[in-house]
Amino acid sequence: MESSVKEILVVGSGAMGRQIGMSAAVAGFTTKVYDISAESVKAAEQDMRKWLDGRISKGRLTSAEAEDAWGRLEFTTELEPAAANAELVIEAATEKLEIKKSIFSQLDELTPKHAILATNSSTLGSSTVADATGRPEQVCNMHFFNPALVMKAVEIVRHERTSDRTVETVSKVVRDMGKSPILLNKEIPGFVANRLMGAVRDEALALLAGEVASLEDIDTAAKDALGYPMGPFELMDLVGLDVTYLIRQAAFEQTGDSKDLPHPLLQEKYEAGQFGRKSGKGWYDYE
Ligand code: NAD
């Protein structure tokens, strides 16, 4: 490990936080995963132990490697001791600005002065939380993709005052985790990957609305002509049409640009409660 960071604190042990924590521990970092909810911490610990046992039985990790990683990972509901030696914090708590601001202000009090404070938020640029701290130059986004144990990309988004040193340190950590850093020099809603995905999704919706091709054939074009693992309609069903709709709505509220409004076909699905796989019906039928 070349990184100067040795100890990482992950705040939030939900879908993202637990897997970010496990990825860090497997990569050799001393890692603490903190959550305000004891229930979530317990579920995260059980889930990650199961994942680790799966890696052993598939021969991806030796028992010794797995136990070493497990020994470096701690789940906790006590923030103060967990923050005391953290050199990098990755905040992956509930997507609410008020919650994040309060976490960042607590972290500013509790972590060593040199610690970098990053947020995994998909929609909130770190400039929205930087002022809750006395160290805005040590604040940035570190945006992992779901599932974080599998997906290699991590978008590092700097805000106007993020220092070069912060970007360099965080990029090194990402590489040490065996992942690929993608640096954004400015904040923009959707960052890079989700904007690319959004452009394909919007074009797919326009083609469908224009009755150019069926949604099944548009998905086939994405997979068999462009080599995508999934078609845009299949992907929307997997992510959830509610999530897709709400992200779009939030982007519109940030930019006020009518181009960012959810497509009318997406709005119809949302209003009909057809959210995709999770509701049994979306673009496709799962019942
Ligand atoms: P989640 O709901 O699964 O988990 C959030 C966790 O935060 C919960 O366990 C909750 O108890 C905890 N929490 C709430 N308030 C807290 C506090 N004050 N201190 C500590 N913990 C607190 O959410 P998630 O899907 O893991 O998303 C977390 C973050 O990751 C969000 O900012 C989201 O934008 C981002 N993100 C999510 C995805 C995704 O696909 N789910 C992908 C990339 C980024």
mmCIF file of C-alpha atoms and ligand atoms in Angstrom:
data_model
loop_
_atom_site.group_PDB
_atom_site.id
_atom_site.type_symbol
_atom_site.label_atom_id
_atom_site.label_comp_id
_atom_site.label_asym_id
_atom_site.label_seq_id
_atom_site.Cartn_x
_atom_site.Cartn_y
_atom_site.Cartn_z
ATOM 1 C CA MET A 1 0.000 0.000 0.000
ATOM 2 C CA GLU A 2 1.571 3.299 -1.070
ATOM 3 C CA SER A 3 -1.023 5.556 0.537
ATOM 4 C CA SER A 4 -0.163 7.772 3.473
ATOM 5 C CA VAL A 5 -3.633 7.048 4.843
ATOM 6 C CA LYS A 6 -3.682 4.069 7.179
ATOM 7 C CA GLU A 7 -7.021 4.405 8.944
ATOM 8 C CA ILE A 8 -10.420 5.042 7.380
ATOM 9 C CA LEU A 9 -13.746 5.797 9.016
ATOM 10 C CA VAL A 10 -16.927 5.104 7.064
ATOM 11 C CA VAL A 11 -20.029 6.889 8.362
ATOM 12 C CA GLY A 12 -23.231 4.977 7.575
ATOM 13 C CA SER A 13 -23.449 1.182 7.407
ATOM 14 C CA GLY A 14 -26.253 0.892 4.852
ATOM 15 C CA ALA A 15 -26.095 -0.541 1.342
ATOM 16 C CA MET A 16 -23.052 1.559 0.420
ATOM 17 C CA GLY A 17 -21.194 2.162 3.690
ATOM 18 C CA ARG A 18 -20.806 -1.484 4.663
ATOM 19 C CA GLN A 19 -19.352 -2.439 1.267
ATOM 20 C CA ILE A 20 -17.056 0.585 1.137
ATOM 21 C CA GLY A 21 -15.803 -0.387 4.607
ATOM 22 C CA MET A 22 -15.236 -4.003 3.579
ATOM 23 C CA SER A 23 -13.408 -2.922 0.393
ATOM 24 C CA ALA A 24 -11.106 -0.738 2.482
ATOM 25 C CA ALA A 25 -10.400 -3.501 5.022
ATOM 26 C CA VAL A 26 -9.629 -6.066 2.314
ATOM 27 C CA ALA A 27 -7.232 -3.536 0.750
ATOM 28 C CA GLY A 28 -5.303 -3.300 4.019
ATOM 29 C CA PHE A 29 -6.720 -0.188 5.687
ATOM 30 C CA THR A 30 -7.678 -0.185 9.357
ATOM 31 C CA THR A 31 -11.376 0.554 8.972
ATOM 32 C CA LYS A 32 -14.208 1.564 11.262
ATOM 33 C CA VAL A 33 -17.798 1.624 10.088
ATOM 34 C CA TYR A 34 -20.004 3.810 12.251
ATOM 35 C CA ASP A 35 -23.787 4.134 12.144
ATOM 36 C CA ILE A 36 -26.274 5.880 14.376
ATOM 37 C CA SER A 37 -28.516 2.799 14.174
ATOM 38 C CA ALA A 38 -27.471 -0.307 16.151
ATOM 39 C CA GLU A 39 -29.795 -2.357 13.968
ATOM 40 C CA SER A 40 -28.061 -1.256 10.790
ATOM 41 C CA VAL A 41 -24.626 -1.926 12.291
ATOM 42 C CA LYS A 42 -25.662 -5.449 13.252
ATOM 43 C CA ALA A 43 -27.133 -6.179 9.825
ATOM 44 C CA ALA A 44 -24.017 -4.771 8.132
ATOM 45 C CA GLU A 45 -21.690 -6.884 10.250
ATOM 46 C CA GLN A 46 -23.643 -10.077 9.501
ATOM 47 C CA ASP A 47 -23.877 -9.257 5.816
ATOM 48 C CA MET A 48 -20.156 -8.561 5.461
ATOM 49 C CA ARG A 49 -19.181 -11.684 7.402
ATOM 50 C CA LYS A 50 -21.329 -13.681 4.990
ATOM 51 C CA TRP A 51 -19.655 -11.989 2.029
ATOM 52 C CA LEU A 52 -16.207 -12.780 3.434
ATOM 53 C CA ASP A 53 -17.106 -16.442 4.030
ATOM 54 C CA GLY A 54 -18.355 -16.576 0.432
ATOM 55 C CA ARG A 55 -14.969 -15.293 -0.777
ATOM 56 C CA ILE A 56 -13.211 -18.038 1.192
ATOM 57 C CA SER A 57 -15.461 -20.794 -0.123
ATOM 58 C CA LYS A 58 -15.029 -19.575 -3.706
ATOM 59 C CA GLY A 59 -11.253 -19.567 -3.252
ATOM 60 C CA ARG A 60 -10.984 -15.809 -3.882
ATOM 61 C CA LEU A 61 -9.416 -15.200 -0.480
ATOM 62 C CA THR A 62 -7.498 -17.564 1.772
ATOM 63 C CA SER A 63 -8.835 -17.977 5.312
ATOM 64 C CA ALA A 64 -5.795 -16.100 6.592
ATOM 65 C CA GLU A 65 -6.383 -13.149 4.231
ATOM 66 C CA ALA A 66 -10.056 -13.042 5.140
ATOM 67 C CA GLU A 67 -9.388 -13.135 8.866
ATOM 68 C CA ASP A 68 -6.747 -10.419 8.510
ATOM 69 C CA ALA A 69 -9.270 -8.218 6.709
ATOM 70 C CA TRP A 70 -11.931 -9.003 9.320
ATOM 71 C CA GLY A 71 -9.460 -8.098 12.061
ATOM 72 C CA ARG A 72 -8.951 -4.671 10.460
ATOM 73 C CA LEU A 73 -12.687 -3.962 10.301
ATOM 74 C CA GLU A 74 -14.809 -2.756 13.189
ATOM 75 C CA PHE A 75 -18.506 -1.884 13.243
ATOM 76 C CA THR A 76 -19.594 0.571 15.887
ATOM 77 C CA THR A 77 -22.273 2.972 17.124
ATOM 78 C CA GLU A 78 -19.770 5.172 18.933
ATOM 79 C CA LEU A 79 -18.493 8.002 16.811
ATOM 80 C CA GLU A 80 -15.943 9.623 19.089
ATOM 81 C CA PRO A 81 -13.472 6.712 19.452
ATOM 82 C CA ALA A 82 -14.040 5.713 15.825
ATOM 83 C CA ALA A 83 -13.095 9.191 14.611
ATOM 84 C CA ALA A 84 -10.099 9.734 16.913
ATOM 85 C CA ASN A 85 -7.426 8.327 14.555
ATOM 86 C CA ALA A 86 -9.200 8.501 11.200
ATOM 87 C CA GLU A 87 -7.144 10.035 8.399
ATOM 88 C CA LEU A 88 -9.897 9.746 5.820
ATOM 89 C CA VAL A 89 -13.635 9.703 6.457
ATOM 90 C CA ILE A 90 -16.043 8.477 3.796
ATOM 91 C CA GLU A 91 -19.536 9.600 4.717
ATOM 92 C CA ALA A 92 -22.228 7.305 3.307
ATOM 93 C CA ALA A 93 -25.205 8.244 5.487
ATOM 94 C CA THR A 94 -28.795 8.929 4.464
ATOM 95 C CA GLU A 95 -29.099 11.311 1.518
ATOM 96 C CA LYS A 96 -30.356 14.360 3.429
ATOM 97 C CA LEU A 97 -28.414 17.582 3.484
ATOM 98 C CA GLU A 98 -29.254 18.411 7.121
ATOM 99 C CA ILE A 99 -27.989 15.006 8.271
ATOM 100 C CA LYS A 100 -24.791 15.345 6.251
ATOM 101 C CA LYS A 101 -24.089 18.878 7.479
ATOM 102 C CA SER A 102 -24.439 17.785 11.074
ATOM 103 C CA ILE A 103 -22.157 14.774 10.478
ATOM 104 C CA PHE A 104 -19.493 16.957 8.846
ATOM 105 C CA SER A 105 -19.560 19.433 11.684
ATOM 106 C CA GLN A 106 -19.185 16.605 14.232
ATOM 107 C CA LEU A 107 -16.356 15.080 12.192
ATOM 108 C CA ASP A 108 -14.564 18.411 12.141
ATOM 109 C CA GLU A 109 -14.547 18.337 15.942
ATOM 110 C CA LEU A 110 -13.662 14.676 16.384
ATOM 111 C CA THR A 111 -11.118 13.766 13.682
ATOM 112 C CA PRO A 112 -7.410 14.710 13.596
ATOM 113 C CA LYS A 113 -6.845 18.091 11.919
ATOM 114 C CA HIS A 114 -5.152 16.548 8.861
ATOM 115 C CA ALA A 115 -8.025 14.128 8.152
ATOM 116 C CA ILE A 116 -9.793 14.344 4.803
ATOM 117 C CA LEU A 117 -13.590 14.348 4.940
ATOM 118 C CA ALA A 118 -15.284 12.918 1.835
ATOM 119 C CA THR A 119 -18.931 12.332 1.020
ATOM 120 C CA ASN A 120 -20.231 9.441 -1.057
ATOM 121 C CA SER A 121 -23.348 11.436 -1.981
ATOM 122 C CA SER A 122 -24.668 10.892 -5.514
ATOM 123 C CA THR A 123 -26.489 14.199 -5.704
ATOM 124 C CA LEU A 124 -24.959 16.615 -3.188
ATOM 125 C CA GLY A 125 -21.678 18.205 -4.169
ATOM 126 C CA SER A 126 -19.250 18.462 -1.247
ATOM 127 C CA SER A 127 -19.435 22.286 -1.400
ATOM 128 C CA THR A 128 -22.800 21.880 0.367
ATOM 129 C CA VAL A 129 -21.103 20.399 3.456
ATOM 130 C CA ALA A 130 -17.609 21.948 3.270
ATOM 131 C CA ASP A 131 -18.661 25.037 5.242
ATOM 132 C CA ALA A 132 -19.904 22.896 8.112
ATOM 133 C CA THR A 133 -16.185 22.268 8.707
ATOM 134 C CA GLY A 134 -13.186 24.476 9.379
ATOM 135 C CA ARG A 135 -11.228 22.648 6.644
ATOM 136 C CA PRO A 136 -13.070 23.043 3.335
ATOM 137 C CA GLU A 137 -9.859 22.376 1.376
ATOM 138 C CA GLN A 138 -9.870 18.828 2.846
ATOM 139 C CA VAL A 139 -13.421 18.086 1.682
ATOM 140 C CA CYS A 140 -14.493 16.411 -1.580
ATOM 141 C CA ASN A 141 -16.883 13.800 -2.993
ATOM 142 C CA MET A 142 -15.761 10.200 -3.219
ATOM 143 C CA HIS A 143 -18.574 8.636 -5.183
ATOM 144 C CA PHE A 144 -18.604 4.829 -5.188
ATOM 145 C CA PHE A 145 -20.966 2.780 -7.312
ATOM 146 C CA ASN A 146 -23.368 0.121 -6.129
ATOM 147 C CA PRO A 147 -22.400 -2.636 -5.281
ATOM 148 C CA ALA A 148 -19.210 -1.038 -4.011
ATOM 149 C CA LEU A 149 -17.445 -4.388 -3.485
ATOM 150 C CA VAL A 150 -17.802 -5.091 -7.202
ATOM 151 C CA MET A 151 -17.781 -1.772 -9.034
ATOM 152 C CA LYS A 152 -14.327 -0.381 -9.689
ATOM 153 C CA ALA A 153 -15.068 3.244 -10.507
ATOM 154 C CA VAL A 154 -14.913 5.967 -7.870
ATOM 155 C CA GLU A 155 -15.641 9.540 -8.925
ATOM 156 C CA ILE A 156 -13.600 12.099 -7.021
ATOM 157 C CA VAL A 157 -15.291 15.463 -7.313
ATOM 158 C CA ARG A 158 -13.505 18.566 -6.171
ATOM 159 C CA HIS A 159 -15.304 21.740 -5.190
ATOM 160 C CA GLU A 160 -13.780 25.173 -5.703
ATOM 161 C CA ARG A 161 -11.638 25.039 -2.589
ATOM 162 C CA THR A 162 -10.593 21.360 -2.549
ATOM 163 C CA SER A 163 -6.789 21.241 -2.463
ATOM 164 C CA ASP A 164 -4.551 19.312 -4.876
ATOM 165 C CA ARG A 165 -3.152 17.428 -1.917
ATOM 166 C CA THR A 166 -6.618 16.198 -0.953
ATOM 167 C CA VAL A 167 -7.261 15.011 -4.503
ATOM 168 C CA GLU A 168 -3.877 13.256 -4.673
ATOM 169 C CA THR A 169 -4.338 11.503 -1.336
ATOM 170 C CA VAL A 170 -7.860 10.352 -2.109
ATOM 171 C CA SER A 171 -6.837 9.160 -5.594
ATOM 172 C CA LYS A 172 -4.073 7.053 -4.035
ATOM 173 C CA VAL A 173 -6.498 5.502 -1.580
ATOM 174 C CA VAL A 174 -8.838 4.608 -4.442
ATOM 175 C CA ARG A 175 -5.997 2.966 -6.360
ATOM 176 C CA ASP A 176 -4.881 1.106 -3.239
ATOM 177 C CA MET A 177 -8.423 -0.245 -2.987
ATOM 178 C CA GLY A 178 -7.903 -1.733 -6.469
ATOM 179 C CA LYS A 179 -10.369 0.754 -7.931
ATOM 180 C CA SER A 180 -10.174 3.411 -10.648
ATOM 181 C CA PRO A 181 -10.329 7.083 -9.688
ATOM 182 C CA ILE A 182 -12.234 9.386 -12.047
ATOM 183 C CA LEU A 183 -11.419 13.018 -11.298
ATOM 184 C CA LEU A 184 -14.010 15.736 -11.829
ATOM 185 C CA ASN A 185 -12.522 19.220 -11.732
ATOM 186 C CA LYS A 186 -15.872 20.792 -10.937
ATOM 187 C CA GLU A 187 -19.224 19.908 -9.435
ATOM 188 C CA ILE A 188 -21.964 19.056 -11.888
ATOM 189 C CA PRO A 189 -25.263 17.257 -11.138
ATOM 190 C CA GLY A 190 -24.999 13.532 -11.934
ATOM 191 C CA PHE A 191 -21.178 13.667 -12.082
ATOM 192 C CA VAL A 192 -19.768 11.814 -15.134
ATOM 193 C CA ALA A 193 -20.934 8.180 -15.170
ATOM 194 C CA ASN A 194 -24.555 8.906 -14.327
ATOM 195 C CA ARG A 195 -24.646 11.697 -16.903
ATOM 196 C CA LEU A 196 -23.402 9.297 -19.590
ATOM 197 C CA MET A 197 -25.971 6.743 -18.498
ATOM 198 C CA GLY A 198 -28.639 9.470 -18.418
ATOM 199 C CA ALA A 199 -27.867 10.523 -22.004
ATOM 200 C CA VAL A 200 -28.347 6.942 -23.217
ATOM 201 C CA ARG A 201 -31.516 6.593 -21.136
ATOM 202 C CA ASP A 202 -32.961 9.855 -22.503
ATOM 203 C CA GLU A 203 -32.265 8.820 -26.074
ATOM 204 C CA ALA A 204 -33.832 5.407 -25.423
ATOM 205 C CA LEU A 205 -36.960 7.127 -24.049
ATOM 206 C CA ALA A 206 -37.081 9.510 -27.041
ATOM 207 C CA LEU A 207 -36.812 6.574 -29.469
ATOM 208 C CA LEU A 208 -39.603 4.761 -27.648
ATOM 209 C CA ALA A 209 -41.820 7.878 -27.467
ATOM 210 C CA GLY A 210 -41.234 8.460 -31.205
ATOM 211 C CA GLU A 211 -42.366 4.871 -31.864
ATOM 212 C CA VAL A 212 -39.095 4.225 -33.667
ATOM 213 C CA ALA A 213 -38.553 0.835 -32.031
ATOM 214 C CA SER A 214 -39.907 -1.309 -29.218
ATOM 215 C CA LEU A 215 -38.244 -1.078 -25.823
ATOM 216 C CA GLU A 216 -37.108 -4.689 -26.156
ATOM 217 C CA ASP A 217 -35.350 -3.874 -29.438
ATOM 218 C CA ILE A 218 -33.767 -0.725 -28.024
ATOM 219 C CA ASP A 219 -32.393 -2.835 -25.151
ATOM 220 C CA THR A 220 -31.105 -5.389 -27.679
ATOM 221 C CA ALA A 221 -29.322 -2.614 -29.611
ATOM 222 C CA ALA A 222 -27.598 -1.421 -26.436
ATOM 223 C CA LYS A 223 -26.482 -4.947 -25.556
ATOM 224 C CA ASP A 224 -25.710 -6.545 -28.909
ATOM 225 C CA ALA A 225 -24.495 -3.510 -30.856
ATOM 226 C CA LEU A 226 -22.828 -1.447 -28.121
ATOM 227 C CA GLY A 227 -21.790 -4.251 -25.776
ATOM 228 C CA TYR A 228 -23.593 -2.843 -22.729
ATOM 229 C CA PRO A 229 -24.277 -5.515 -20.089
ATOM 230 C CA MET A 230 -27.910 -4.379 -19.869
ATOM 231 C CA GLY A 231 -30.318 -2.334 -21.942
ATOM 232 C CA PRO A 232 -31.399 1.102 -20.651
ATOM 233 C CA PHE A 233 -34.946 -0.111 -19.898
ATOM 234 C CA GLU A 234 -33.693 -3.199 -18.075
ATOM 235 C CA LEU A 235 -31.341 -1.003 -16.086
ATOM 236 C CA MET A 236 -34.100 1.438 -15.124
ATOM 237 C CA ASP A 237 -36.189 -1.508 -13.886
ATOM 238 C CA LEU A 238 -33.253 -2.727 -11.814
ATOM 239 C CA VAL A 239 -32.338 0.648 -10.303
ATOM 240 C CA GLY A 240 -36.015 1.502 -9.718
ATOM 241 C CA LEU A 241 -38.110 3.870 -11.807
ATOM 242 C CA ASP A 242 -38.930 5.814 -8.631
ATOM 243 C CA VAL A 243 -35.215 6.364 -7.938
ATOM 244 C CA THR A 244 -34.587 7.330 -11.572
ATOM 245 C CA TYR A 245 -37.540 9.729 -11.553
ATOM 246 C CA LEU A 246 -36.606 11.375 -8.238
ATOM 247 C CA ILE A 247 -32.949 11.847 -9.214
ATOM 248 C CA ARG A 248 -34.114 13.531 -12.399
ATOM 249 C CA GLN A 249 -36.543 15.723 -10.506
ATOM 250 C CA ALA A 250 -33.764 16.724 -8.070
ATOM 251 C CA ALA A 251 -31.460 17.585 -10.998
ATOM 252 C CA PHE A 252 -34.192 19.797 -12.463
ATOM 253 C CA GLU A 253 -34.653 21.530 -9.114
ATOM 254 C CA GLN A 254 -30.913 22.250 -8.995
ATOM 255 C CA THR A 255 -30.508 23.500 -12.559
ATOM 256 C CA GLY A 256 -33.997 24.799 -13.435
ATOM 257 C CA ASP A 257 -33.212 23.517 -16.946
ATOM 258 C CA SER A 258 -36.246 21.881 -18.590
ATOM 259 C CA LYS A 259 -33.841 19.412 -20.292
ATOM 260 C CA ASP A 260 -33.364 17.873 -16.850
ATOM 261 C CA LEU A 261 -37.082 17.224 -16.247
ATOM 262 C CA PRO A 262 -38.091 13.545 -16.036
ATOM 263 C CA HIS A 263 -39.308 12.269 -19.424
ATOM 264 C CA PRO A 264 -43.154 12.133 -19.627
ATOM 265 C CA LEU A 265 -43.036 8.335 -20.167
ATOM 266 C CA LEU A 266 -40.998 8.002 -16.962
ATOM 267 C CA GLN A 267 -43.414 10.253 -15.124
ATOM 268 C CA GLU A 268 -46.358 8.056 -16.227
ATOM 269 C CA LYS A 269 -44.652 4.959 -14.827
ATOM 270 C CA TYR A 270 -43.814 6.757 -11.590
ATOM 271 C CA GLU A 271 -47.363 8.000 -11.095
ATOM 272 C CA ALA A 272 -48.737 4.510 -11.829
ATOM 273 C CA GLY A 273 -46.465 3.077 -9.090
ATOM 274 C CA GLN A 274 -44.692 0.884 -11.659
ATOM 275 C CA PHE A 275 -41.214 1.096 -10.180
ATOM 276 C CA GLY A 276 -39.586 -1.878 -11.919
ATOM 277 C CA ARG A 277 -38.408 -5.129 -10.346
ATOM 278 C CA LYS A 278 -39.168 -3.990 -6.803
ATOM 279 C CA SER A 279 -42.886 -3.469 -7.575
ATOM 280 C CA GLY A 280 -43.264 -6.431 -9.952
ATOM 281 C CA LYS A 281 -43.780 -4.227 -12.979
ATOM 282 C CA GLY A 282 -41.906 -1.453 -14.727
ATOM 283 C CA TRP A 283 -40.994 -1.439 -18.408
ATOM 284 C CA TYR A 284 -41.077 -5.229 -18.146
ATOM 285 C CA ASP A 285 -43.408 -7.487 -16.197
ATOM 286 C CA TYR A 286 -41.823 -9.487 -13.339
ATOM 287 C CA GLU A 287 -44.885 -11.177 -11.896
HETATM 288 P P1 NAD B 1 -28.916 3.461 3.160
HETATM 289 O O1 NAD B 1 -30.239 4.016 3.477
HETATM 290 O O2 NAD B 1 -28.790 2.030 2.764
HETATM 291 O O3 NAD B 1 -27.936 3.699 4.415
HETATM 292 C C1 NAD B 1 -27.824 4.924 5.075
HETATM 293 C C2 NAD B 1 -27.342 4.657 6.490
HETATM 294 O O4 NAD B 1 -27.043 5.913 7.109
HETATM 295 C C3 NAD B 1 -28.371 3.975 7.387
HETATM 296 O O5 NAD B 1 -27.829 2.786 7.946
HETATM 297 C C4 NAD B 1 -28.663 5.016 8.475
HETATM 298 O O6 NAD B 1 -28.903 4.448 9.752
HETATM 299 C C5 NAD B 1 -27.361 5.798 8.470
HETATM 300 N N1 NAD B 1 -27.448 7.119 9.081
HETATM 301 C C6 NAD B 1 -28.456 8.023 9.042
HETATM 302 N N2 NAD B 1 -28.130 9.113 9.753
HETATM 303 C C7 NAD B 1 -26.895 8.896 10.269
HETATM 304 C C8 NAD B 1 -26.029 9.646 11.107
HETATM 305 N N3 NAD B 1 -26.362 10.854 11.561
HETATM 306 N N4 NAD B 1 -24.834 9.112 11.430
HETATM 307 C C9 NAD B 1 -24.482 7.886 10.975
HETATM 308 N N5 NAD B 1 -25.257 7.121 10.192
HETATM 309 C C10 NAD B 1 -26.453 7.629 9.836
HETATM 310 O O7 NAD B 1 -28.314 4.418 2.033
HETATM 311 P P2 NAD B 1 -27.228 4.079 0.902
HETATM 312 O O8 NAD B 1 -27.939 3.579 -0.313
HETATM 313 O O9 NAD B 1 -26.125 3.292 1.504
HETATM 314 O O10 NAD B 1 -26.731 5.560 0.546
HETATM 315 C C11 NAD B 1 -25.847 6.251 1.374
HETATM 316 C C12 NAD B 1 -25.174 7.354 0.600
HETATM 317 O O11 NAD B 1 -24.519 6.796 -0.529
HETATM 318 C C13 NAD B 1 -26.109 8.438 0.059
HETATM 319 O O12 NAD B 1 -25.472 9.682 0.179
HETATM 320 C C14 NAD B 1 -26.271 8.072 -1.410
HETATM 321 O O13 NAD B 1 -26.461 9.201 -2.252
HETATM 322 C C15 NAD B 1 -24.915 7.475 -1.715
HETATM 323 N N6 NAD B 1 -24.898 6.517 -2.826
HETATM 324 C C16 NAD B 1 -25.855 5.545 -2.923
HETATM 325 C C17 NAD B 1 -25.801 4.637 -3.982
HETATM 326 C C18 NAD B 1 -26.831 3.537 -4.095
HETATM 327 O O14 NAD B 1 -26.982 2.975 -5.194
HETATM 328 N N7 NAD B 1 -27.542 3.177 -3.035
HETATM 329 C C19 NAD B 1 -24.774 4.718 -4.934
HETATM 330 C C20 NAD B 1 -23.794 5.713 -4.786
HETATM 331 C C21 NAD B 1 -23.872 6.611 -3.732
#
